[in-house]
Amino acid sequence: MRVLVVEDEVKMASLVRRGLTEEGHAADVAGTGEDALWMAAAHSYDAIVLDVMLPGRDGFETCRELRKAGVWSPVLMLTARDAVDDRVSGLDAGADDYLTKPFSFAELLARLRALVRRGSVERPAELAVGDLRLDPAARRVWRGAAEVPLSPKEFALLEAFMRRPGQTLTRLQLLENAWDFAYENRSNVIDVYVRYLREKVDRPFGVQSIETVRGVGYRLRAE
């Protein structure tokens, strides 16, 4: 493996790097998120070990920026606190796994091997279709530079469309993405909410991105 270790504590970075080298792997060290961004763009890494507590740009923001830059190397985040919020924030930022400090090097190595076996798969922290962007973690949507406020159901419906751009989705598929099985009124709720979405993400901007496929359902244009 070739691993990028992003850690500002010199002693910790040195220990991890030495351990990886002794196991026959190549390891580079970045002390800041800024360094990690240019190094990951310049070299192809099999995995990235990323500390949460970094000076300046923290690990969460660094991970988001890596994903925005198209760097899909598996990311193992290191956190000093075993807090659920930290783990959730890391995973939502695009990380693949996390490890709480202090940790055993054997576990770090095992987790890295598991991540490398999965390979680099595109997992963007934000969804983007044309100039329409959706952040699943922050629950925010933008058309260009303008933020578009949506209700929870409208957001769930748009997320279903944006995860399958260009694909025709039936009303039942859309219903299953935004409503649970206990929901009774299945008559025209999708048609109503698609109309709400069009009024918010399309018409004010002079576009028609949500198309009706007669007799089947709807699709979001992939352009």
PDB file of C-alpha atoms in Angstrom:
ATOM      1  CA  MET A   1       0.000   0.000   0.000  1.00  0.00           C
ATOM      2  CA  ARG A   2       0.935   3.630  -0.457  1.00  0.00           C
ATOM      3  CA  VAL A   3      -0.617   5.592   2.393  1.00  0.00           C
ATOM      4  CA  LEU A   4      -0.904   9.315   3.117  1.00  0.00           C
ATOM      5  CA  VAL A   5      -0.823  10.025   6.868  1.00  0.00           C
ATOM      6  CA  VAL A   6      -2.371  13.412   7.714  1.00  0.00           C
ATOM      7  CA  GLU A   7      -1.389  14.122  11.313  1.00  0.00           C
ATOM      8  CA  ASP A   8       0.030  17.275  12.926  1.00  0.00           C
ATOM      9  CA  GLU A   9       1.393  15.538  16.033  1.00  0.00           C
ATOM     10  CA  VAL A  10       4.948  14.775  14.947  1.00  0.00           C
ATOM     11  CA  LYS A  11       5.395  11.823  17.318  1.00  0.00           C
ATOM     12  CA  MET A  12       2.132  10.140  16.281  1.00  0.00           C
ATOM     13  CA  ALA A  13       2.813  10.713  12.566  1.00  0.00           C
ATOM     14  CA  SER A  14       6.316   9.285  12.967  1.00  0.00           C
ATOM     15  CA  LEU A  15       5.067   6.162  14.769  1.00  0.00           C
ATOM     16  CA  VAL A  16       2.398   5.444  12.146  1.00  0.00           C
ATOM     17  CA  ARG A  17       4.791   6.068   9.280  1.00  0.00           C
ATOM     18  CA  ARG A  18       7.479   3.851  10.802  1.00  0.00           C
ATOM     19  CA  GLY A  19       4.987   1.071  11.472  1.00  0.00           C
ATOM     20  CA  LEU A  20       3.723   1.150   7.891  1.00  0.00           C
ATOM     21  CA  THR A  21       7.270   1.181   6.523  1.00  0.00           C
ATOM     22  CA  GLU A  22       8.267  -1.792   8.677  1.00  0.00           C
ATOM     23  CA  GLU A  23       5.300  -3.693   7.242  1.00  0.00           C
ATOM     24  CA  GLY A  24       6.595  -3.048   3.729  1.00  0.00           C
ATOM     25  CA  HIS A  25       4.297  -0.170   2.805  1.00  0.00           C
ATOM     26  CA  ALA A  26       5.111   3.317   1.538  1.00  0.00           C
ATOM     27  CA  ALA A  27       3.934   6.231   3.672  1.00  0.00           C
ATOM     28  CA  ASP A  28       3.979   9.997   3.202  1.00  0.00           C
ATOM     29  CA  VAL A  29       3.129  12.484   5.953  1.00  0.00           C
ATOM     30  CA  ALA A  30       1.183  15.751   5.713  1.00  0.00           C
ATOM     31  CA  GLY A  31       0.992  18.019   8.749  1.00  0.00           C
ATOM     32  CA  THR A  32      -1.987  20.102   7.620  1.00  0.00           C
ATOM     33  CA  GLY A  33      -5.165  19.727   5.619  1.00  0.00           C
ATOM     34  CA  GLU A  34      -3.787  22.102   3.006  1.00  0.00           C
ATOM     35  CA  ASP A  35      -0.726  19.888   2.485  1.00  0.00           C
ATOM     36  CA  ALA A  36      -2.953  16.817   2.296  1.00  0.00           C
ATOM     37  CA  LEU A  37      -5.007  18.353  -0.513  1.00  0.00           C
ATOM     38  CA  TRP A  38      -2.097  19.054  -2.847  1.00  0.00           C
ATOM     39  CA  MET A  39      -0.305  15.798  -2.008  1.00  0.00           C
ATOM     40  CA  ALA A  40      -3.426  13.691  -2.644  1.00  0.00           C
ATOM     41  CA  ALA A  41      -3.969  15.518  -5.943  1.00  0.00           C
ATOM     42  CA  ALA A  42      -0.361  14.987  -7.018  1.00  0.00           C
ATOM     43  CA  HIS A  43      -0.030  11.304  -6.061  1.00  0.00           C
ATOM     44  CA  SER A  44      -2.278   8.246  -6.149  1.00  0.00           C
ATOM     45  CA  TYR A  45      -2.722   6.819  -2.637  1.00  0.00           C
ATOM     46  CA  ASP A  46      -4.286   3.475  -1.786  1.00  0.00           C
ATOM     47  CA  ALA A  47      -5.572   4.926   1.493  1.00  0.00           C
ATOM     48  CA  ILE A  48      -5.480   8.115   3.576  1.00  0.00           C
ATOM     49  CA  VAL A  49      -5.212   8.208   7.387  1.00  0.00           C
ATOM     50  CA  LEU A  50      -6.743  11.544   8.386  1.00  0.00           C
ATOM     51  CA  ASP A  51      -6.712  13.054  11.878  1.00  0.00           C
ATOM     52  CA  VAL A  52      -9.768  15.114  12.847  1.00  0.00           C
ATOM     53  CA  MET A  53      -7.912  17.712  14.943  1.00  0.00           C
ATOM     54  CA  LEU A  54      -5.689  19.555  12.472  1.00  0.00           C
ATOM     55  CA  PRO A  55      -4.522  23.182  12.582  1.00  0.00           C
ATOM     56  CA  GLY A  56      -6.502  25.446  10.276  1.00  0.00           C
ATOM     57  CA  ARG A  57      -8.631  23.214   8.045  1.00  0.00           C
ATOM     58  CA  ASP A  58      -9.808  20.334  10.264  1.00  0.00           C
ATOM     59  CA  GLY A  59     -10.162  16.690   9.179  1.00  0.00           C
ATOM     60  CA  PHE A  60     -13.861  16.963   8.358  1.00  0.00           C
ATOM     61  CA  GLU A  61     -13.350  19.905   6.007  1.00  0.00           C
ATOM     62  CA  THR A  62     -10.239  18.312   4.520  1.00  0.00           C
ATOM     63  CA  CYS A  63     -12.187  15.148   3.740  1.00  0.00           C
ATOM     64  CA  ARG A  64     -14.966  17.155   2.090  1.00  0.00           C
ATOM     65  CA  GLU A  65     -12.455  19.050  -0.026  1.00  0.00           C
ATOM     66  CA  LEU A  66     -10.715  15.825  -1.058  1.00  0.00           C
ATOM     67  CA  ARG A  67     -14.012  14.412  -2.303  1.00  0.00           C
ATOM     68  CA  LYS A  68     -14.903  17.663  -4.081  1.00  0.00           C
ATOM     69  CA  ALA A  69     -11.516  17.501  -5.811  1.00  0.00           C
ATOM     70  CA  GLY A  70     -12.284  13.998  -7.064  1.00  0.00           C
ATOM     71  CA  VAL A  71      -9.909  12.164  -4.699  1.00  0.00           C
ATOM     72  CA  TRP A  72     -11.676   8.876  -3.910  1.00  0.00           C
ATOM     73  CA  SER A  73      -8.907   7.063  -2.001  1.00  0.00           C
ATOM     74  CA  PRO A  74     -10.439   5.349   1.074  1.00  0.00           C
ATOM     75  CA  VAL A  75     -10.195   7.614   4.138  1.00  0.00           C
ATOM     76  CA  LEU A  76      -9.688   6.316   7.700  1.00  0.00           C
ATOM     77  CA  MET A  77     -10.355   9.126  10.170  1.00  0.00           C
ATOM     78  CA  LEU A  78      -8.634   9.317  13.547  1.00  0.00           C
ATOM     79  CA  THR A  79     -10.547  10.960  16.383  1.00  0.00           C
ATOM     80  CA  ALA A  80      -9.448  11.565  19.960  1.00  0.00           C
ATOM     81  CA  ARG A  81     -13.038  11.394  21.186  1.00  0.00           C
ATOM     82  CA  ASP A  82     -15.369   8.425  20.892  1.00  0.00           C
ATOM     83  CA  ALA A  83     -18.319  10.736  20.289  1.00  0.00           C
ATOM     84  CA  VAL A  84     -21.156   9.715  18.000  1.00  0.00           C
ATOM     85  CA  ASP A  85     -21.333  13.242  16.544  1.00  0.00           C
ATOM     86  CA  ASP A  86     -17.669  13.062  15.498  1.00  0.00           C
ATOM     87  CA  ARG A  87     -18.136   9.695  13.816  1.00  0.00           C
ATOM     88  CA  VAL A  88     -21.278  10.816  12.025  1.00  0.00           C
ATOM     89  CA  SER A  89     -19.620  14.052  10.870  1.00  0.00           C
ATOM     90  CA  GLY A  90     -16.664  12.117   9.502  1.00  0.00           C
ATOM     91  CA  LEU A  91     -18.752   9.610   7.593  1.00  0.00           C
ATOM     92  CA  ASP A  92     -21.011  12.362   6.245  1.00  0.00           C
ATOM     93  CA  ALA A  93     -17.931  14.265   5.075  1.00  0.00           C
ATOM     94  CA  GLY A  94     -17.001  11.312   2.865  1.00  0.00           C
ATOM     95  CA  ALA A  95     -14.814   9.177   5.148  1.00  0.00           C
ATOM     96  CA  ASP A  96     -14.983   5.387   4.925  1.00  0.00           C
ATOM     97  CA  ASP A  97     -14.079   4.366   8.473  1.00  0.00           C
ATOM     98  CA  TYR A  98     -12.895   5.822  11.766  1.00  0.00           C
ATOM     99  CA  LEU A  99     -10.577   4.814  14.600  1.00  0.00           C
ATOM    100  CA  THR A 100     -10.558   6.266  18.113  1.00  0.00           C
ATOM    101  CA  LYS A 101      -7.289   7.307  19.760  1.00  0.00           C
ATOM    102  CA  PRO A 102      -5.485   5.633  21.425  1.00  0.00           C
ATOM    103  CA  PHE A 103      -5.490   2.656  19.050  1.00  0.00           C
ATOM    104  CA  SER A 104      -3.371  -0.407  18.387  1.00  0.00           C
ATOM    105  CA  PHE A 105      -1.267  -0.308  15.260  1.00  0.00           C
ATOM    106  CA  ALA A 106      -2.454  -3.826  14.399  1.00  0.00           C
ATOM    107  CA  GLU A 107      -6.053  -2.578  14.236  1.00  0.00           C
ATOM    108  CA  LEU A 108      -5.054   0.435  12.154  1.00  0.00           C
ATOM    109  CA  LEU A 109      -3.312  -1.858   9.696  1.00  0.00           C
ATOM    110  CA  ALA A 110      -6.245  -4.284   9.565  1.00  0.00           C
ATOM    111  CA  ARG A 111      -8.702  -1.470   8.867  1.00  0.00           C
ATOM    112  CA  LEU A 112      -6.458  -0.082   6.123  1.00  0.00           C
ATOM    113  CA  ARG A 113      -6.222  -3.511   4.489  1.00  0.00           C
ATOM    114  CA  ALA A 114     -10.015  -3.833   4.587  1.00  0.00           C
ATOM    115  CA  LEU A 115     -10.464  -0.380   3.011  1.00  0.00           C
ATOM    116  CA  VAL A 116      -7.928  -1.079   0.273  1.00  0.00           C
ATOM    117  CA  ARG A 117      -9.693  -4.340  -0.592  1.00  0.00           C
ATOM    118  CA  ARG A 118     -12.866  -2.335  -1.268  1.00  0.00           C
ATOM    119  CA  GLY A 119     -10.964  -0.030  -3.611  1.00  0.00           C
ATOM    120  CA  SER A 120     -11.594   3.587  -4.536  1.00  0.00           C
ATOM    121  CA  VAL A 121     -15.285   4.111  -5.207  1.00  0.00           C
ATOM    122  CA  GLU A 122     -16.846   7.482  -5.883  1.00  0.00           C
ATOM    123  CA  ARG A 123     -18.729   8.588  -2.765  1.00  0.00           C
ATOM    124  CA  PRO A 124     -19.313  12.328  -3.017  1.00  0.00           C
ATOM    125  CA  ALA A 125     -20.229  14.229   0.140  1.00  0.00           C
ATOM    126  CA  GLU A 126     -22.529  16.367  -2.052  1.00  0.00           C
ATOM    127  CA  LEU A 127     -24.741  15.335  -4.954  1.00  0.00           C
ATOM    128  CA  ALA A 128     -24.576  17.508  -8.061  1.00  0.00           C
ATOM    129  CA  VAL A 129     -26.611  17.416 -11.262  1.00  0.00           C
ATOM    130  CA  GLY A 130     -25.877  20.378 -13.526  1.00  0.00           C
ATOM    131  CA  ASP A 131     -26.011  23.488 -11.327  1.00  0.00           C
ATOM    132  CA  LEU A 132     -28.269  21.739  -8.783  1.00  0.00           C
ATOM    133  CA  ARG A 133     -26.425  20.673  -5.600  1.00  0.00           C
ATOM    134  CA  LEU A 134     -27.671  18.761  -2.584  1.00  0.00           C
ATOM    135  CA  ASP A 135     -25.847  18.154   0.702  1.00  0.00           C
ATOM    136  CA  PRO A 136     -27.415  15.077   2.404  1.00  0.00           C
ATOM    137  CA  ALA A 137     -25.643  15.715   5.725  1.00  0.00           C
ATOM    138  CA  ALA A 138     -26.464  19.419   6.067  1.00  0.00           C
ATOM    139  CA  ARG A 139     -29.910  18.955   4.432  1.00  0.00           C
ATOM    140  CA  ARG A 140     -29.315  21.917   2.102  1.00  0.00           C
ATOM    141  CA  VAL A 141     -29.982  22.464  -1.609  1.00  0.00           C
ATOM    142  CA  TRP A 142     -28.653  25.055  -4.056  1.00  0.00           C
ATOM    143  CA  ARG A 143     -29.482  25.993  -7.639  1.00  0.00           C
ATOM    144  CA  GLY A 144     -26.317  27.744  -8.740  1.00  0.00           C
ATOM    145  CA  ALA A 145     -25.387  30.138  -5.926  1.00  0.00           C
ATOM    146  CA  ALA A 146     -28.956  30.418  -4.627  1.00  0.00           C
ATOM    147  CA  GLU A 147     -29.987  28.246  -1.697  1.00  0.00           C
ATOM    148  CA  VAL A 148     -33.416  26.631  -2.085  1.00  0.00           C
ATOM    149  CA  PRO A 149     -35.365  25.895   1.127  1.00  0.00           C
ATOM    150  CA  LEU A 150     -37.240  22.578   0.991  1.00  0.00           C
ATOM    151  CA  SER A 151     -39.503  20.685   3.362  1.00  0.00           C
ATOM    152  CA  PRO A 152     -38.247  17.276   4.613  1.00  0.00           C
ATOM    153  CA  LYS A 153     -40.437  15.392   2.109  1.00  0.00           C
ATOM    154  CA  GLU A 154     -39.433  17.635  -0.785  1.00  0.00           C
ATOM    155  CA  PHE A 155     -35.791  17.130   0.171  1.00  0.00           C
ATOM    156  CA  ALA A 156     -36.194  13.324   0.322  1.00  0.00           C
ATOM    157  CA  LEU A 157     -37.873  13.299  -3.078  1.00  0.00           C
ATOM    158  CA  LEU A 158     -35.180  15.474  -4.680  1.00  0.00           C
ATOM    159  CA  GLU A 159     -32.445  13.306  -3.155  1.00  0.00           C
ATOM    160  CA  ALA A 160     -34.055  10.231  -4.735  1.00  0.00           C
ATOM    161  CA  PHE A 161     -33.962  11.964  -8.133  1.00  0.00           C
ATOM    162  CA  MET A 162     -30.380  13.194  -7.719  1.00  0.00           C
ATOM    163  CA  ARG A 163     -29.049   9.772  -6.785  1.00  0.00           C
ATOM    164  CA  ARG A 164     -30.354   8.460 -10.134  1.00  0.00           C
ATOM    165  CA  PRO A 165     -30.027  11.284 -12.666  1.00  0.00           C
ATOM    166  CA  GLY A 166     -31.378  10.424 -16.099  1.00  0.00           C
ATOM    167  CA  GLN A 167     -33.274   7.380 -14.813  1.00  0.00           C
ATOM    168  CA  THR A 168     -37.043   7.181 -14.953  1.00  0.00           C
ATOM    169  CA  LEU A 169     -38.431   6.494 -11.480  1.00  0.00           C
ATOM    170  CA  THR A 170     -41.931   5.137 -10.985  1.00  0.00           C
ATOM    171  CA  ARG A 171     -44.294   6.724  -8.499  1.00  0.00           C
ATOM    172  CA  LEU A 172     -43.912   3.643  -6.307  1.00  0.00           C
ATOM    173  CA  GLN A 173     -40.100   3.960  -6.279  1.00  0.00           C
ATOM    174  CA  LEU A 174     -40.357   7.622  -5.338  1.00  0.00           C
ATOM    175  CA  LEU A 175     -42.956   6.849  -2.682  1.00  0.00           C
ATOM    176  CA  GLU A 176     -40.697   4.239  -1.084  1.00  0.00           C
ATOM    177  CA  ASN A 177     -37.842   6.754  -0.886  1.00  0.00           C
ATOM    178  CA  ALA A 178     -39.782   9.489   0.902  1.00  0.00           C
ATOM    179  CA  TRP A 179     -42.666   7.815   2.741  1.00  0.00           C
ATOM    180  CA  ASP A 180     -42.757   4.791   5.019  1.00  0.00           C
ATOM    181  CA  PHE A 181     -44.981   1.744   4.602  1.00  0.00           C
ATOM    182  CA  ALA A 182     -47.496   3.082   7.119  1.00  0.00           C
ATOM    183  CA  TYR A 183     -48.448   5.933   4.796  1.00  0.00           C
ATOM    184  CA  GLU A 184     -51.996   5.339   3.585  1.00  0.00           C
ATOM    185  CA  ASN A 185     -52.826   8.042   1.037  1.00  0.00           C
ATOM    186  CA  ARG A 186     -50.930   6.841  -2.030  1.00  0.00           C
ATOM    187  CA  SER A 187     -53.234   8.336  -4.662  1.00  0.00           C
ATOM    188  CA  ASN A 188     -51.513  11.450  -6.027  1.00  0.00           C
ATOM    189  CA  VAL A 189     -49.040  12.468  -3.323  1.00  0.00           C
ATOM    190  CA  ILE A 190     -46.029  12.063  -5.662  1.00  0.00           C
ATOM    191  CA  ASP A 191     -47.632  14.222  -8.340  1.00  0.00           C
ATOM    192  CA  VAL A 192     -48.369  16.898  -5.735  1.00  0.00           C
ATOM    193  CA  TYR A 193     -44.822  16.928  -4.348  1.00  0.00           C
ATOM    194  CA  VAL A 194     -43.221  16.885  -7.791  1.00  0.00           C
ATOM    195  CA  ARG A 195     -45.248  20.006  -8.514  1.00  0.00           C
ATOM    196  CA  TYR A 196     -43.965  21.563  -5.268  1.00  0.00           C
ATOM    197  CA  LEU A 197     -40.382  20.717  -6.272  1.00  0.00           C
ATOM    198  CA  ARG A 198     -40.778  22.215  -9.731  1.00  0.00           C
ATOM    199  CA  GLU A 199     -42.100  25.424  -8.178  1.00  0.00           C
ATOM    200  CA  LYS A 200     -38.961  25.683  -6.027  1.00  0.00           C
ATOM    201  CA  VAL A 201     -36.000  24.234  -7.961  1.00  0.00           C
ATOM    202  CA  ASP A 202     -37.076  24.752 -11.588  1.00  0.00           C
ATOM    203  CA  ARG A 203     -39.520  27.543 -12.385  1.00  0.00           C
ATOM    204  CA  PRO A 204     -37.836  30.407 -10.438  1.00  0.00           C
ATOM    205  CA  PHE A 205     -34.651  29.655 -12.409  1.00  0.00           C
ATOM    206  CA  GLY A 206     -36.245  29.233 -15.828  1.00  0.00           C
ATOM    207  CA  VAL A 207     -35.343  25.545 -16.195  1.00  0.00           C
ATOM    208  CA  GLN A 208     -37.277  22.283 -16.609  1.00  0.00           C
ATOM    209  CA  SER A 209     -35.106  19.604 -15.045  1.00  0.00           C
ATOM    210  CA  ILE A 210     -37.831  17.320 -13.641  1.00  0.00           C
ATOM    211  CA  GLU A 211     -39.545  15.621 -16.575  1.00  0.00           C
ATOM    212  CA  THR A 212     -42.786  13.655 -16.701  1.00  0.00           C
ATOM    213  CA  VAL A 213     -42.574  10.231 -18.334  1.00  0.00           C
ATOM    214  CA  ARG A 214     -46.192   9.559 -19.215  1.00  0.00           C
ATOM    215  CA  GLY A 215     -47.616   6.335 -17.872  1.00  0.00           C
ATOM    216  CA  VAL A 216     -44.460   5.600 -15.853  1.00  0.00           C
ATOM    217  CA  GLY A 217     -43.287   8.361 -13.519  1.00  0.00           C
ATOM    218  CA  TYR A 218     -40.671  11.104 -13.503  1.00  0.00           C
ATOM    219  CA  ARG A 219     -36.968  11.643 -14.124  1.00  0.00           C
ATOM    220  CA  LEU A 220     -34.370  14.311 -13.412  1.00  0.00           C
ATOM    221  CA  ARG A 221     -32.496  15.345 -16.530  1.00  0.00           C
ATOM    222  CA  ALA A 222     -28.848  14.354 -16.250  1.00  0.00           C
ATOM    223  CA  GLU A 223     -27.488  17.525 -17.878  1.00  0.00           C
TER     224      GLU A 223
END
